[in-house]
Amino acid sequence: MPPPADIVKVAIEWPGAFPKLMEIDQKKPLLAIIKEVCEGWSLANPETLALQNADATNFYITEKNRNNIKNGSILRLTTSAAQMALQLHERIQSSSMDIKLEALKDLANSSRDITFAQEFINLDGISLLTQMVESGTDFGELLSFTLTAFVELMDHGIVSWDTFSLAFIKKIASFVCKSAMDTAVLQRSLAILESMVLNSQDLYQKVAQEITIGQLIPHLQGTDQDIQTYTIAVINALFLKAPEEKRQFDEDSVNILDCPLTEMAHILAQKQLRSIILSNVIRSNKPINDEMAHQLYVLQVLTFNLLEDRMMTKMDPQDQAQRDIIFELRRIAFDVECESNNSGSIEKRKSMYTRDYKKLGFINHVNPAVDFTQIPPGMLALDNMLYFARHHQDAYIRIVLENSSREDKHECPFGRSSIELTKMLCEILRVGELPSENCHDFHPMFFTHDRSFEEFFCICIQLLNKTWKEMRATSEDFNKVMQVVKEQITRALTIKPNSLDQFKSRLQNLSYTEILKLRQSERMNQEDFQSRPILELREKIQPEIMELIKQQRLNRLCEGTCFRKISSRRRQDKFWYCRLSPNHKVLHYGDLEESPQGEVAHESLQDKLPVADIKAVVTGKDCPHMKEKGALKQNKELLELAFSVLYESDEYLNFIAPDKHEYCVWTDGLNALLGKEMTSEFTRSDMDTLLNMEMKLRLLDLENIQIPEVPPPIPKEPSNYDFVYDCN
C-alpha cells in the first residue's frame, strides 16, 4: 500500500551526528517537526534552528516552500535564517579583516535565499553594506564579496533602488572608472549601475552624469567577455532610459571621450565605439555567448530606433529647407544648377521641374514634397535618397537616367521605389519597436559601418532596380517586384553576413530566377487541395481535428510549464511552475528555486486554483501585471507573452510565457477549459498541418496503398567500413 500523500521520507543531517532517517508529515507545523528532530539529538533551543536543503542552493525550508520537499530529499538542521542574519550582521562589522572577509563570503552565498535575505534586510543590512562600500578603501576580495552580497540582496526586489544616496552612486561609478580594478568588483559594479538605471528614472540621471564613454571603452578593449557584456548592458540601459531629446545628436559635436552617456545617439554614431565593439567583441577569437549576443542585439535595435523620429516625421511642403533637398536630388541627377528667377518664364520653369520630377520617379510630379507626407517612412526616405545621391553618385545617376530613358510603363520609379523600400526596411528591422527579452538576433554587418542603415538602403535600392529589369516589370507589377525584393533581402539576412560586401554578394546569387527556383522547390513540397470535393471533406473532418487539438492542449497543461517570475533584471533566475490536474478540475502552482529538468509533480505544488472558480482569461495590455509594471508595459514582446487568469472578484494569477508557442498552448488550453473557442495562430497552423496530413492519408487509402501500422526499422550501422561501391 503506498504511503499517504502528506508523508515524505527524508534524511536529516546535523554536524557531527549520523544522519537521521524520518518521515515528515506535511500537515504538521514546521516548528513541531524541528522540535521532534532536536529531541532525537537532545538539542536545546529548537526555535533558533531551521531546516535547509542539503544541496548546492542551501535554501531554507519554510511553510511556503515545504511542499517542494520530495521523497528521498536530504535536509540539514542548521541555524535559523533570523539567527544567521544576526550573526553575519555582527561579524561583517568585526575589526578583524579575516573574520570580516569570511563573514562577507558567507553573506554573499546566503543572500541568494530570499528567506535569509528578508531577515538580513530587516536588520537594515542593505544600509550597512552601502556604508561599508562608501567608506571602504580595500578594492580586493573584501569589496568584491560586499558588492556580490549587495547584488544578490537587491535582486529579490524587496528594497527600492530609489533609496540610495548620491555618494554611493559616485563610489560605484568610481570603481568602473578606475583603470586597474579587480575583475569581480568591476563586474558587480557594472551590474549595479545597470540595475539602477533600469529601475529608477532618478538614478538614471545621476548615473548618466558620472559615466562617460571614455571610461567605458577600456572595458570593451579587454579580453574578458563577461566584463564586455556588462559594459554593453550599461550602455544599453542608459540608452533605453534616455529621454527622446537626449537621443538625438549633432554630427558636428566633438570631444567624444568626455561625452556623458545621455548623449547616446552622438556616441553610437561615432566610429570609435562601433569599431571597438566590432574588433574586440564581434571579431574576437572567442565565440559570442548568448548573453553577449542579446546585448549586441539590443544595441542594434536601439541604434536603429534612432531613425524612428525621422520615420514618423511628415515633410512640410512649405518648408524651404526640406524642399531644397529635393532640388539637390534633381541637381545631382541631371547636373543642373537652380535657375535664377529671371531665366525663362515661370511656366517654363514649372514645366522643366515637372519633367525632371517625373524622371526621378515621384508620384506627384508637380510637388514631390507631398510624396513624403506618408508615415512611415516620412522624412527617412528622403534622407536615404539624399545619402545615396551624395555617397553613391554614379550608381544614383545611372539608375535615374537608365529609367528615364525607358518607356513610361517600363521605368522603375526611383522616388516611389525609395519610399516603399525605406518603409519595407523599417519593417524588416522593426524600427521603433523595443528589443525582445529573449532575442539574440544581431547582424554583424550593421556594426561595420557608421551609417549602416543608409548603406543597407543603397545596396537594396540597386537590388530593386536590378530585379525590376530581370522581371521585365511594368508599373502594374510594382507590388510584385517589392514582394520579390523583400524575399531576396530576408533570405540574404538569414545567413548573418559578416559585412555589407558579403550581404551584397549573397544578393547577387539571389536573382529573380533563383527566387523562382526556390519558390518552385518549396511549392513541390506542398499539395494543392483546392478542388471542391476535397474542400468539402476538409470542412467535414475539421471538428474532429479541432477536438484532437483541444485534447493535445489540455494534455500539455497537465504536463505543466515552468514560468519565470516577473523581474526588472534580466539575469534574475526565479521560477514558478503551473500545471493542470489529470481530471482537468484544478490548476496546481508554486514557486521553484531553480528551473526543473522535467515535470514537477502536482502534489509538490503548494497552491491550487479550482477551474470552476476561473471567471475569464485576459491577455496583453489587459493583464494587471502589465498595467502595474511601468518599465515593462511598453515592451511589445512581453505584452505578446502575457496572460492572466481572473478568479473570484478581483484576484488574478499572472503569467509571462517563456515563448510564443507556450503562450498559445496555455491560452488555448484555458479557453478550452472554459468552453471558449481556441483562436491562437498555432491552433490555425496545427489545424492546417493535421488537415493536410489527414487528407494525404485518405487519398493514399483511395489508391489502395497500404500504410504500415508501425514505422520501418532503422537500418543498423555497418560494423565494417572497409568497402568500395562498384559503379559497374
XYZ file of C-alpha atoms in Angstrom:
728
model
C 0.000 0.000 0.000
C 1.502 3.382 -0.990
C 2.255 5.877 1.822
C -0.154 8.816 2.322
C 0.478 11.800 0.061
C 1.205 14.044 3.060
C 4.044 11.838 4.339
C 7.529 12.474 2.921
C 10.548 10.284 3.710
C 13.765 12.288 4.107
C 17.235 12.210 5.618
C 18.268 14.986 8.028
C 21.901 15.893 8.749
C 23.453 17.590 11.783
C 27.205 18.335 12.045
C 28.991 15.600 13.995
C 25.948 13.284 14.105
C 24.853 10.346 11.995
C 22.094 11.388 9.526
C 18.591 10.671 10.759
C 16.013 8.972 8.517
C 12.472 10.089 9.276
C 9.032 10.634 7.871
C 7.740 14.197 7.729
C 4.027 14.832 7.995
C 3.359 17.838 5.774
C 0.233 18.630 7.781
C 2.249 19.236 10.979
C 3.663 22.719 11.622
C 7.305 23.055 10.622
C 8.299 24.161 14.136
C 6.832 20.940 15.569
C 8.903 18.869 13.123
C 12.070 20.796 14.064
C 11.338 20.186 17.784
C 10.946 16.464 17.079
C 14.297 16.396 15.251
C 16.015 18.324 18.082
C 14.664 15.911 20.691
C 16.195 12.993 18.782
C 19.651 14.608 19.084
C 18.995 16.195 22.501
C 19.419 19.709 21.136
C 18.153 22.754 23.039
C 16.518 25.932 21.699
C 14.752 24.478 18.620
C 13.324 27.946 17.887
C 16.838 29.098 16.857
C 17.199 26.249 14.345
C 15.715 25.576 10.925
C 15.760 23.007 8.133
C 17.729 23.666 4.977
C 18.201 21.880 1.656
C 21.500 19.978 1.779
C 22.320 20.743 -1.844
C 24.139 23.437 -3.806
C 21.433 26.014 -3.017
C 21.313 25.613 0.802
C 17.909 27.318 0.728
C 15.836 27.343 3.905
C 12.678 25.255 4.217
C 9.673 27.438 5.094
C 5.963 26.907 5.397
C 5.627 28.435 1.945
C 8.047 26.159 0.088
C 7.901 22.981 2.215
C 5.729 21.256 -0.393
C 8.789 21.161 -2.657
C 10.315 18.511 -0.384
C 10.282 15.184 -2.205
C 10.785 11.623 -1.067
C 14.500 10.925 -0.710
C 15.442 14.563 -0.106
C 18.438 15.297 2.128
C 17.871 18.144 4.579
C 20.177 19.806 7.073
C 19.369 21.093 10.542
C 21.087 24.453 10.863
C 20.936 27.898 12.409
C 17.669 29.686 11.555
C 17.634 32.448 8.959
C 16.962 35.087 11.615
C 19.866 33.897 13.786
C 22.182 33.559 10.798
C 21.321 37.093 9.638
C 22.003 38.459 13.138
C 25.345 36.658 13.384
C 26.527 37.782 9.952
C 25.325 41.336 10.629
C 27.668 41.401 13.643
C 30.584 39.546 12.014
C 30.820 41.803 8.953
C 31.415 44.718 11.372
C 34.331 42.926 13.060
C 37.642 44.773 13.394
C 39.441 41.610 12.256
C 39.856 41.606 8.473
C 39.938 37.786 8.364
C 36.655 37.434 10.273
C 35.050 40.165 8.169
C 36.154 38.508 4.905
C 34.802 35.077 5.891
C 31.533 36.686 7.041
C 31.138 38.516 3.730
C 31.780 35.271 1.816
C 29.024 33.572 3.844
C 26.751 36.583 3.357
C 27.256 36.583 -0.436
C 26.376 32.888 -0.532
C 23.396 33.061 1.842
C 21.861 36.155 0.231
C 20.671 34.091 -2.752
C 17.986 32.676 -0.422
C 15.016 35.038 -0.139
C 14.216 33.744 3.382
C 17.642 34.775 4.659
C 17.612 37.954 2.549
C 14.373 39.136 4.156
C 15.802 38.653 7.661
C 19.079 40.426 6.843
C 17.247 43.326 5.183
C 15.026 43.633 8.280
C 18.212 44.319 10.270
C 18.886 47.268 7.933
C 21.619 45.186 6.330
C 21.459 46.983 2.979
C 22.296 50.311 4.631
C 25.217 48.670 6.435
C 26.618 47.304 3.153
C 26.279 50.669 1.386
C 28.097 52.388 4.278
C 30.895 49.815 4.040
C 31.201 50.466 0.296
C 31.184 54.258 0.710
C 33.791 54.284 3.485
C 35.935 51.341 2.338
C 39.419 51.647 0.890
C 40.016 47.964 0.050
C 39.452 47.152 -3.628
C 40.099 43.427 -3.461
C 38.205 40.416 -2.115
C 36.567 42.320 0.719
C 34.877 44.762 -1.661
C 34.112 42.004 -4.173
C 32.095 39.938 -1.677
C 30.416 43.070 -0.292
C 29.158 44.010 -3.742
C 28.187 40.397 -4.521
C 26.063 40.259 -1.376
C 24.523 43.623 -2.244
C 23.608 42.467 -5.783
C 22.078 39.212 -4.511
C 20.012 41.013 -1.849
C 18.751 43.647 -4.287
C 17.793 41.025 -6.874
C 14.964 39.847 -4.612
C 13.122 43.113 -5.223
C 12.458 43.733 -1.519
C 14.202 47.135 -1.319
C 13.563 50.005 -3.737
C 16.516 51.255 -5.780
C 15.401 54.848 -5.184
C 16.699 54.762 -1.606
C 20.420 55.060 -2.418
C 22.480 58.200 -1.913
C 24.495 60.106 -4.471
C 27.657 59.240 -2.522
C 27.005 55.517 -3.057
C 26.368 56.043 -6.782
C 29.580 58.054 -7.116
C 31.516 55.328 -5.317
C 30.195 52.561 -7.569
C 30.874 54.710 -10.636
C 34.432 55.311 -9.410
C 35.082 51.547 -9.414
C 34.057 51.467 -13.082
C 36.211 54.474 -13.924
C 39.420 53.118 -12.344
C 41.920 51.861 -14.914
C 43.055 48.841 -12.874
C 40.256 47.237 -10.877
C 39.592 43.726 -9.595
C 37.541 41.849 -12.218
C 34.867 40.708 -9.748
C 34.482 44.241 -8.332
C 34.205 45.706 -11.829
C 31.623 43.142 -12.902
C 29.442 43.722 -9.827
C 29.770 47.497 -10.169
C 28.617 47.397 -13.788
C 25.697 45.144 -12.807
C 24.664 47.578 -10.052
C 24.803 50.566 -12.410
C 22.674 48.699 -14.969
C 20.042 47.867 -12.321
C 20.000 51.426 -11.019
C 19.347 52.826 -14.480
C 16.682 50.247 -15.391
C 14.787 50.556 -12.114
C 14.784 54.283 -11.390
C 14.493 57.340 -13.637
C 16.024 59.469 -10.903
C 19.055 57.191 -10.601
C 19.401 57.193 -14.381
C 20.006 60.947 -14.274
C 22.630 60.569 -11.551
C 24.445 57.633 -13.143
C 24.463 59.341 -16.547
C 26.305 62.298 -15.008
C 29.012 60.049 -13.536
C 29.921 57.837 -16.524
C 31.479 58.871 -19.834
C 32.179 56.815 -22.916
C 35.931 57.256 -22.458
C 35.709 55.477 -19.110
C 33.799 52.509 -20.573
C 35.878 51.965 -23.741
C 38.852 50.305 -21.935
C 36.486 47.615 -20.585
C 35.423 46.791 -24.151
C 39.059 46.553 -25.231
C 39.818 43.862 -22.664
C 39.575 40.110 -23.209
C 37.025 39.243 -20.506
C 33.724 38.685 -22.354
C 31.677 38.950 -19.141
C 33.075 42.437 -18.486
C 32.415 43.385 -22.111
C 28.843 42.076 -21.803
C 28.143 44.061 -18.629
C 29.686 47.172 -20.196
C 27.431 46.985 -23.261
C 24.495 46.251 -20.930
C 25.165 49.534 -19.083
C 25.323 51.412 -22.399
C 22.047 49.797 -23.476
C 20.339 50.577 -20.163
C 21.331 54.255 -20.328
C 20.306 54.406 -23.963
C 16.937 52.784 -23.227
C 16.140 55.189 -20.396
C 17.400 58.346 -22.099
C 14.695 60.943 -22.844
C 13.878 61.320 -26.533
C 15.604 64.688 -26.871
C 18.803 63.246 -25.380
C 18.996 60.525 -28.034
C 19.319 62.945 -30.943
C 22.764 64.100 -31.972
C 24.633 66.812 -33.747
C 27.114 65.487 -36.310
C 29.391 68.452 -35.654
C 29.756 67.500 -31.964
C 33.261 66.685 -30.792
C 35.052 65.530 -27.634
C 33.513 62.050 -27.632
C 35.668 60.685 -24.794
C 34.189 63.165 -22.312
C 30.667 62.982 -23.661
C 28.144 61.812 -20.998
C 26.107 58.792 -21.944
C 22.936 60.842 -22.029
C 24.065 61.952 -25.494
C 23.550 58.382 -26.644
C 22.977 58.872 -30.341
C 26.053 61.025 -30.693
C 28.172 58.357 -29.027
C 26.805 55.475 -31.031
C 27.268 57.402 -34.258
C 30.970 57.689 -33.589
C 33.382 55.391 -35.336
C 35.420 54.740 -32.213
C 32.817 52.870 -30.147
C 31.438 50.954 -33.121
C 34.869 49.898 -34.346
C 35.941 48.824 -30.848
C 32.858 46.625 -30.472
C 33.462 45.210 -33.953
C 37.140 44.400 -33.476
C 37.191 43.445 -29.775
C 33.832 41.703 -29.423
C 32.281 40.606 -32.711
C 35.540 39.678 -34.451
C 37.415 38.436 -31.397
C 38.717 34.875 -31.258
C 36.190 33.905 -28.571
C 32.742 32.638 -29.603
C 29.951 35.030 -28.637
C 27.810 33.625 -25.831
C 24.025 34.063 -25.628
C 24.092 36.971 -23.168
C 26.578 38.923 -25.280
C 24.547 38.150 -28.419
C 21.465 39.521 -26.670
C 23.220 42.728 -25.636
C 24.543 43.253 -29.181
C 21.019 42.667 -30.489
C 19.643 45.241 -28.023
C 22.314 47.745 -29.064
C 21.452 47.140 -32.727
C 17.725 47.655 -32.096
C 18.234 50.815 -30.032
C 20.586 52.233 -32.673
C 18.046 51.671 -35.443
C 15.324 53.130 -33.238
C 17.102 56.485 -33.557
C 15.586 56.540 -37.043
C 12.054 56.441 -35.660
C 11.773 60.210 -35.273
C 12.580 60.818 -38.951
C 10.469 57.833 -39.970
C 7.418 59.344 -38.251
C 8.038 62.936 -39.390
C 5.956 64.176 -42.323
C 7.504 66.539 -44.807
C 6.182 70.056 -44.707
C 5.591 71.022 -48.377
C 6.029 74.668 -47.411
C 9.402 74.162 -45.658
C 12.036 75.601 -47.998
C 14.936 73.733 -46.316
C 13.203 70.420 -46.899
C 12.297 71.377 -50.463
C 15.976 72.199 -51.084
C 16.798 68.505 -50.529
C 14.543 67.610 -53.463
C 16.236 70.331 -55.541
C 19.579 68.760 -54.601
C 18.407 65.343 -55.837
C 17.423 66.952 -59.143
C 20.716 68.837 -59.416
C 22.869 65.740 -58.853
C 20.819 63.575 -61.238
C 20.686 65.989 -64.155
C 23.774 68.116 -63.471
C 21.770 71.348 -63.467
C 22.038 74.411 -61.283
C 18.973 76.072 -59.836
C 17.956 78.687 -62.354
C 17.661 82.273 -61.300
C 14.245 83.878 -61.203
C 14.979 85.704 -64.462
C 15.866 82.627 -66.537
C 12.730 81.965 -68.541
C 9.104 82.254 -67.690
C 7.560 80.749 -64.555
C 5.534 78.337 -66.698
C 8.660 77.146 -68.481
C 10.485 76.511 -65.222
C 7.495 74.666 -63.766
C 7.317 72.524 -66.883
C 11.032 71.742 -66.602
C 10.745 70.842 -62.918
C 7.699 68.650 -63.581
C 9.559 66.794 -66.339
C 12.581 66.171 -64.093
C 10.491 65.103 -61.102
C 8.749 62.587 -63.341
C 12.143 61.220 -64.394
C 13.112 60.991 -60.728
C 10.092 58.722 -60.238
C 7.979 60.790 -57.861
C 4.242 60.112 -57.750
C 3.388 63.815 -57.534
C 5.296 65.402 -60.438
C 4.202 68.951 -59.601
C 5.004 68.945 -55.876
C 7.048 65.844 -54.905
C 7.122 67.021 -51.285
C 3.619 65.548 -50.990
C 5.115 62.058 -51.548
C 6.894 62.324 -48.199
C 3.802 63.113 -46.135
C 3.105 59.372 -45.728
C 4.303 57.967 -42.381
C 6.077 55.709 -42.149
C 8.596 56.256 -43.764
C 8.226 60.063 -43.749
C 11.426 62.079 -43.996
C 13.596 58.992 -43.518
C 13.004 58.056 -47.167
C 14.224 61.467 -48.315
C 17.284 61.170 -46.053
C 18.138 57.819 -47.646
C 17.705 59.172 -51.170
C 19.987 62.128 -50.456
C 22.617 59.860 -48.877
C 22.522 57.577 -51.939
C 22.796 60.543 -54.311
C 25.777 62.049 -52.459
C 27.755 58.939 -51.465
C 26.977 56.656 -54.413
C 26.592 59.336 -57.047
C 27.477 57.231 -60.091
C 25.013 54.491 -59.171
C 22.342 57.104 -58.423
C 22.759 58.899 -61.749
C 22.843 55.607 -63.649
C 19.588 54.390 -62.093
C 17.765 57.692 -62.710
C 18.952 58.154 -66.288
C 18.525 54.485 -67.151
C 14.897 54.525 -66.094
C 14.116 57.924 -67.584
C 15.178 56.593 -70.984
C 12.733 53.684 -70.872
C 9.104 53.676 -71.863
C 6.874 55.148 -69.173
C 5.304 51.829 -68.233
C 8.679 50.028 -68.008
C 10.558 52.566 -65.929
C 11.378 51.729 -62.304
C 10.321 54.915 -60.470
C 13.249 55.833 -58.220
C 11.271 58.152 -55.927
C 8.338 55.809 -55.334
C 10.693 52.799 -55.028
C 12.853 54.573 -52.436
C 9.849 55.490 -50.304
C 8.397 51.958 -50.361
C 11.819 50.351 -49.876
C 12.570 52.515 -46.835
C 9.227 51.522 -45.350
C 9.998 47.842 -46.048
C 13.467 48.024 -44.477
C 11.981 49.616 -41.353
C 9.526 46.718 -41.120
C 12.258 44.094 -41.613
C 14.484 45.690 -38.953
C 11.464 46.562 -36.744
C 12.452 50.190 -36.361
C 10.557 51.760 -33.462
C 9.939 48.520 -31.553
C 11.535 47.868 -28.171
C 14.014 44.975 -28.028
C 12.734 41.500 -27.211
C 13.727 39.995 -23.863
C 14.900 36.668 -25.276
C 16.232 37.526 -28.737
C 19.890 37.091 -29.781
C 19.375 38.018 -33.435
C 22.056 40.622 -34.129
C 23.645 41.157 -37.554
C 27.436 41.713 -37.557
C 27.301 43.664 -40.828
C 25.421 46.540 -39.163
C 28.462 47.111 -36.911
C 30.839 47.506 -39.862
C 29.772 50.993 -40.973
C 28.947 54.263 -39.229
C 25.909 54.752 -41.487
C 24.875 51.119 -41.754
C 21.158 51.729 -42.378
C 21.855 54.167 -45.187
C 24.387 51.768 -46.745
C 21.870 48.951 -46.351
C 19.360 51.087 -48.265
C 21.904 51.870 -51.017
C 22.550 48.168 -51.615
C 18.844 47.338 -51.599
C 17.771 50.154 -53.964
C 20.284 48.880 -56.517
C 18.951 45.364 -55.968
C 15.411 46.640 -56.579
C 16.425 48.217 -59.881
C 18.223 45.007 -60.928
C 15.233 42.816 -60.003
C 12.890 45.179 -61.868
C 14.904 44.638 -65.058
C 15.114 40.866 -64.516
C 11.329 40.671 -64.103
C 10.802 42.995 -67.104
C 8.294 44.683 -64.881
C 5.831 47.414 -65.725
C 4.239 49.955 -63.429
C 1.389 47.486 -62.769
C 3.945 44.992 -61.375
C 5.307 47.377 -58.727
C 3.917 45.459 -55.727
C 5.073 42.118 -57.160
C 8.605 43.462 -57.537
C 8.555 44.745 -53.943
C 7.489 41.290 -52.709
C 10.357 39.625 -54.569
C 12.854 42.201 -53.252
C 11.630 41.640 -49.690
C 12.123 37.903 -50.124
C 15.625 38.453 -51.519
C 16.586 40.683 -48.583
C 15.148 38.423 -45.858
C 16.735 35.306 -47.378
C 20.113 37.071 -47.568
C 19.843 38.220 -43.934
C 19.228 34.680 -42.653
C 22.876 33.728 -43.209
C 24.017 36.656 -40.991
C 26.622 38.199 -43.359
C 29.724 39.467 -41.579
C 29.958 42.543 -43.783
C 27.905 44.633 -46.183
C 30.012 43.262 -49.043
C 29.060 39.702 -48.075
C 25.427 40.768 -47.984
C 25.789 42.277 -51.451
C 27.421 39.068 -52.750
C 24.623 36.975 -51.314
C 22.058 39.159 -53.081
C 23.918 38.675 -56.363
C 23.244 34.943 -56.027
C 19.573 35.527 -55.215
C 18.467 36.705 -58.638
C 14.816 36.667 -59.682
C 15.432 33.366 -61.482
C 16.870 31.840 -58.312
C 13.899 33.073 -56.259
C 11.546 31.399 -58.747
C 13.503 28.136 -58.396
C 13.334 28.333 -54.600
C 9.621 29.047 -54.692
C 9.052 26.164 -57.097
C 11.060 23.824 -54.880
C 9.059 24.852 -51.811
C 5.817 24.545 -53.734
C 6.736 20.997 -54.739
C 6.608 20.056 -51.057
C 3.035 21.240 -50.725
C -0.044 19.680 -52.215
C -2.749 21.807 -53.677
C -6.038 20.865 -52.004
C -8.274 23.439 -53.617
C -10.702 21.194 -55.525
C -14.313 21.337 -54.357
C -14.685 17.693 -53.138
C -11.501 17.994 -51.075
C -12.592 21.323 -49.598
C -15.920 19.787 -48.592
C -14.150 16.820 -46.987
C -11.798 19.164 -45.112
C -14.789 21.064 -43.737
C -16.450 17.812 -42.669
C -13.486 16.471 -40.690
C -12.483 19.844 -39.221
C -14.471 19.414 -35.934
C -12.748 16.075 -35.375
C -9.325 17.674 -35.846
C -10.259 20.584 -33.578
C -11.176 18.127 -30.817
C -7.796 16.443 -31.287
C -6.030 19.808 -30.923
C -8.096 20.573 -27.826
C -7.049 17.291 -26.200
C -3.416 17.980 -27.043
C -3.625 21.438 -25.443
C -5.181 20.032 -22.272
C -2.575 17.260 -22.115
C 0.153 19.910 -22.337
C -1.455 21.823 -19.483
C -1.438 18.589 -17.460
C 2.311 18.257 -18.099
C 2.759 21.838 -16.901
C 5.224 24.634 -17.683
C 7.956 26.434 -15.783
C 7.444 30.222 -15.882
C 9.915 32.953 -14.982
C 8.907 35.386 -12.288
C 8.382 38.946 -13.487
C 11.556 40.901 -12.829
C 13.179 44.124 -13.906
C 16.588 42.432 -14.071
C 17.154 40.100 -16.946
C 19.688 37.867 -15.184
C 17.430 37.094 -12.257
C 16.522 33.395 -12.351
C 13.405 32.872 -10.269
C 10.810 30.371 -11.376
C 7.348 29.055 -10.655
C 5.504 26.075 -12.078
C 1.880 25.600 -13.054
C 0.062 22.502 -14.274
C -3.473 21.197 -14.676
C -4.628 18.200 -12.635
C -5.250 14.953 -14.585
C -9.012 15.308 -14.046
C -8.922 18.863 -15.514
C -10.503 20.334 -12.383
C -7.660 22.122 -10.584
C -4.653 24.288 -11.507
C -1.692 23.453 -9.241
C 1.090 26.051 -8.962
C 4.006 27.012 -6.750
C 7.458 28.598 -6.563
C 10.658 26.781 -7.556
C 14.210 27.545 -6.504
C 15.623 26.535 -9.912
C 14.425 25.550 -13.355
C 13.257 21.894 -13.261
C 14.736 19.288 -15.594
C 11.391 17.556 -16.155
C 7.811 17.629 -14.948
C 7.041 18.767 -11.405
C 4.547 16.540 -9.569
C 1.315 18.365 -8.818
C 1.491 17.063 -5.221
C 4.622 19.170 -4.680
C 2.949 22.423 -5.807
C 1.562 24.148 -2.749
C -1.144 26.368 -4.262
C -4.370 25.368 -6.003
C -6.987 27.120 -8.126
C -10.195 25.231 -8.983
C -11.068 25.556 -12.675
C -14.686 26.171 -11.651
C -13.567 29.428 -9.963
C -11.972 30.844 -13.127
C -14.027 33.747 -14.476
C -12.000 34.784 -17.514
C -8.626 34.735 -19.267
C -7.182 38.118 -20.290
C -4.112 38.817 -22.402
C -1.657 41.594 -23.307
C -2.411 45.111 -22.069
C -5.479 43.908 -20.162
C -3.286 41.917 -17.757
C -2.862 43.595 -14.348
C 0.877 42.809 -14.186
C 1.350 44.689 -17.462
C -0.511 47.710 -16.089
C 1.452 47.658 -12.832
C 4.918 47.303 -14.336
C 5.584 50.756 -15.723
C 9.008 49.814 -17.072
C 7.747 46.626 -18.666
C 4.391 47.601 -20.063
C 5.916 49.236 -23.119
C 7.814 46.087 -24.122
C 5.839 44.678 -27.019
C 7.400 41.234 -26.730
C 6.384 40.944 -23.071
C 2.883 42.118 -23.893
C 2.609 39.384 -26.515
C 3.560 36.715 -23.939
C 1.452 37.991 -21.022
C -1.840 36.457 -19.886
C -3.782 36.352 -16.621
C -6.433 34.128 -15.097
C -9.211 36.036 -13.301
C -10.871 34.273 -10.385
C -13.206 35.334 -7.592
C -13.907 39.078 -7.788
C -10.574 40.792 -8.431
C -7.925 38.098 -7.919
C -5.509 37.255 -10.757
C -2.942 34.576 -11.479
C -0.416 36.308 -13.731
C 1.776 34.615 -16.351
C 4.627 35.558 -18.702
C 5.027 32.642 -21.125
C 8.611 31.559 -21.956
C 7.871 31.783 -25.680
C 5.061 32.299 -28.190
C 4.356 28.573 -28.504
C 3.801 28.119 -24.745
C 1.661 31.272 -24.727
C -0.611 29.807 -27.409
C -0.731 26.399 -25.708
C -1.816 27.914 -22.388
C -4.289 30.462 -23.705
C -5.823 27.810 -25.987
C -5.953 25.275 -23.171
C -7.505 27.690 -20.676
C -10.094 28.794 -23.234
C -10.878 25.137 -23.951
C -11.385 24.547 -20.218
C -13.828 27.455 -20.128
C -15.670 26.152 -23.204
C -14.476 29.006 -25.405
C -13.035 28.955 -28.913
C -9.297 28.428 -29.406
C -8.144 31.242 -31.677
C -4.327 31.354 -31.500
C -2.142 31.348 -34.577
C -0.689 27.980 -33.519
C -4.166 26.473 -33.493
C -4.679 27.617 -37.070
C -1.255 26.280 -38.033
C -1.866 22.930 -36.321
C -5.276 22.713 -37.955
C -3.763 23.206 -41.427
C -0.968 20.708 -40.775
C -3.248 17.988 -39.400
C -5.911 18.536 -42.053
C -3.334 18.296 -44.837
C -1.877 15.141 -43.312
C -5.309 13.572 -42.913
C -6.202 14.425 -46.498
C -2.991 12.843 -47.778
C -3.658 9.674 -45.807
C -7.204 9.434 -47.124
C -6.064 9.993 -50.698
C -3.473 7.239 -50.280
C -6.203 4.997 -48.914
C -8.298 5.659 -52.038
C -5.378 4.409 -54.136
C -5.280 1.181 -52.043
C -1.801 1.996 -50.784
C -1.245 0.097 -47.554
C 0.158 2.239 -44.766
C 2.019 0.114 -42.174
C 0.916 0.353 -38.552
C 4.498 0.754 -37.336
C 7.398 2.607 -38.963
C 10.049 0.537 -40.729
C 13.142 -0.353 -38.672
C 16.114 1.981 -38.794
C 18.991 0.340 -40.716
C 21.810 -0.825 -38.463
C 25.148 0.918 -38.616
C 27.633 -1.238 -40.587
C 30.320 -2.896 -38.480
C 32.915 -2.737 -41.250
C 33.507 0.485 -43.189
C 36.230 -1.047 -45.369
C 34.241 -1.378 -48.569
C 34.044 0.131 -52.040
C 30.924 0.694 -54.131
C 31.355 -0.819 -57.592
C 29.853 1.631 -60.084
C 29.910 -1.072 -62.803
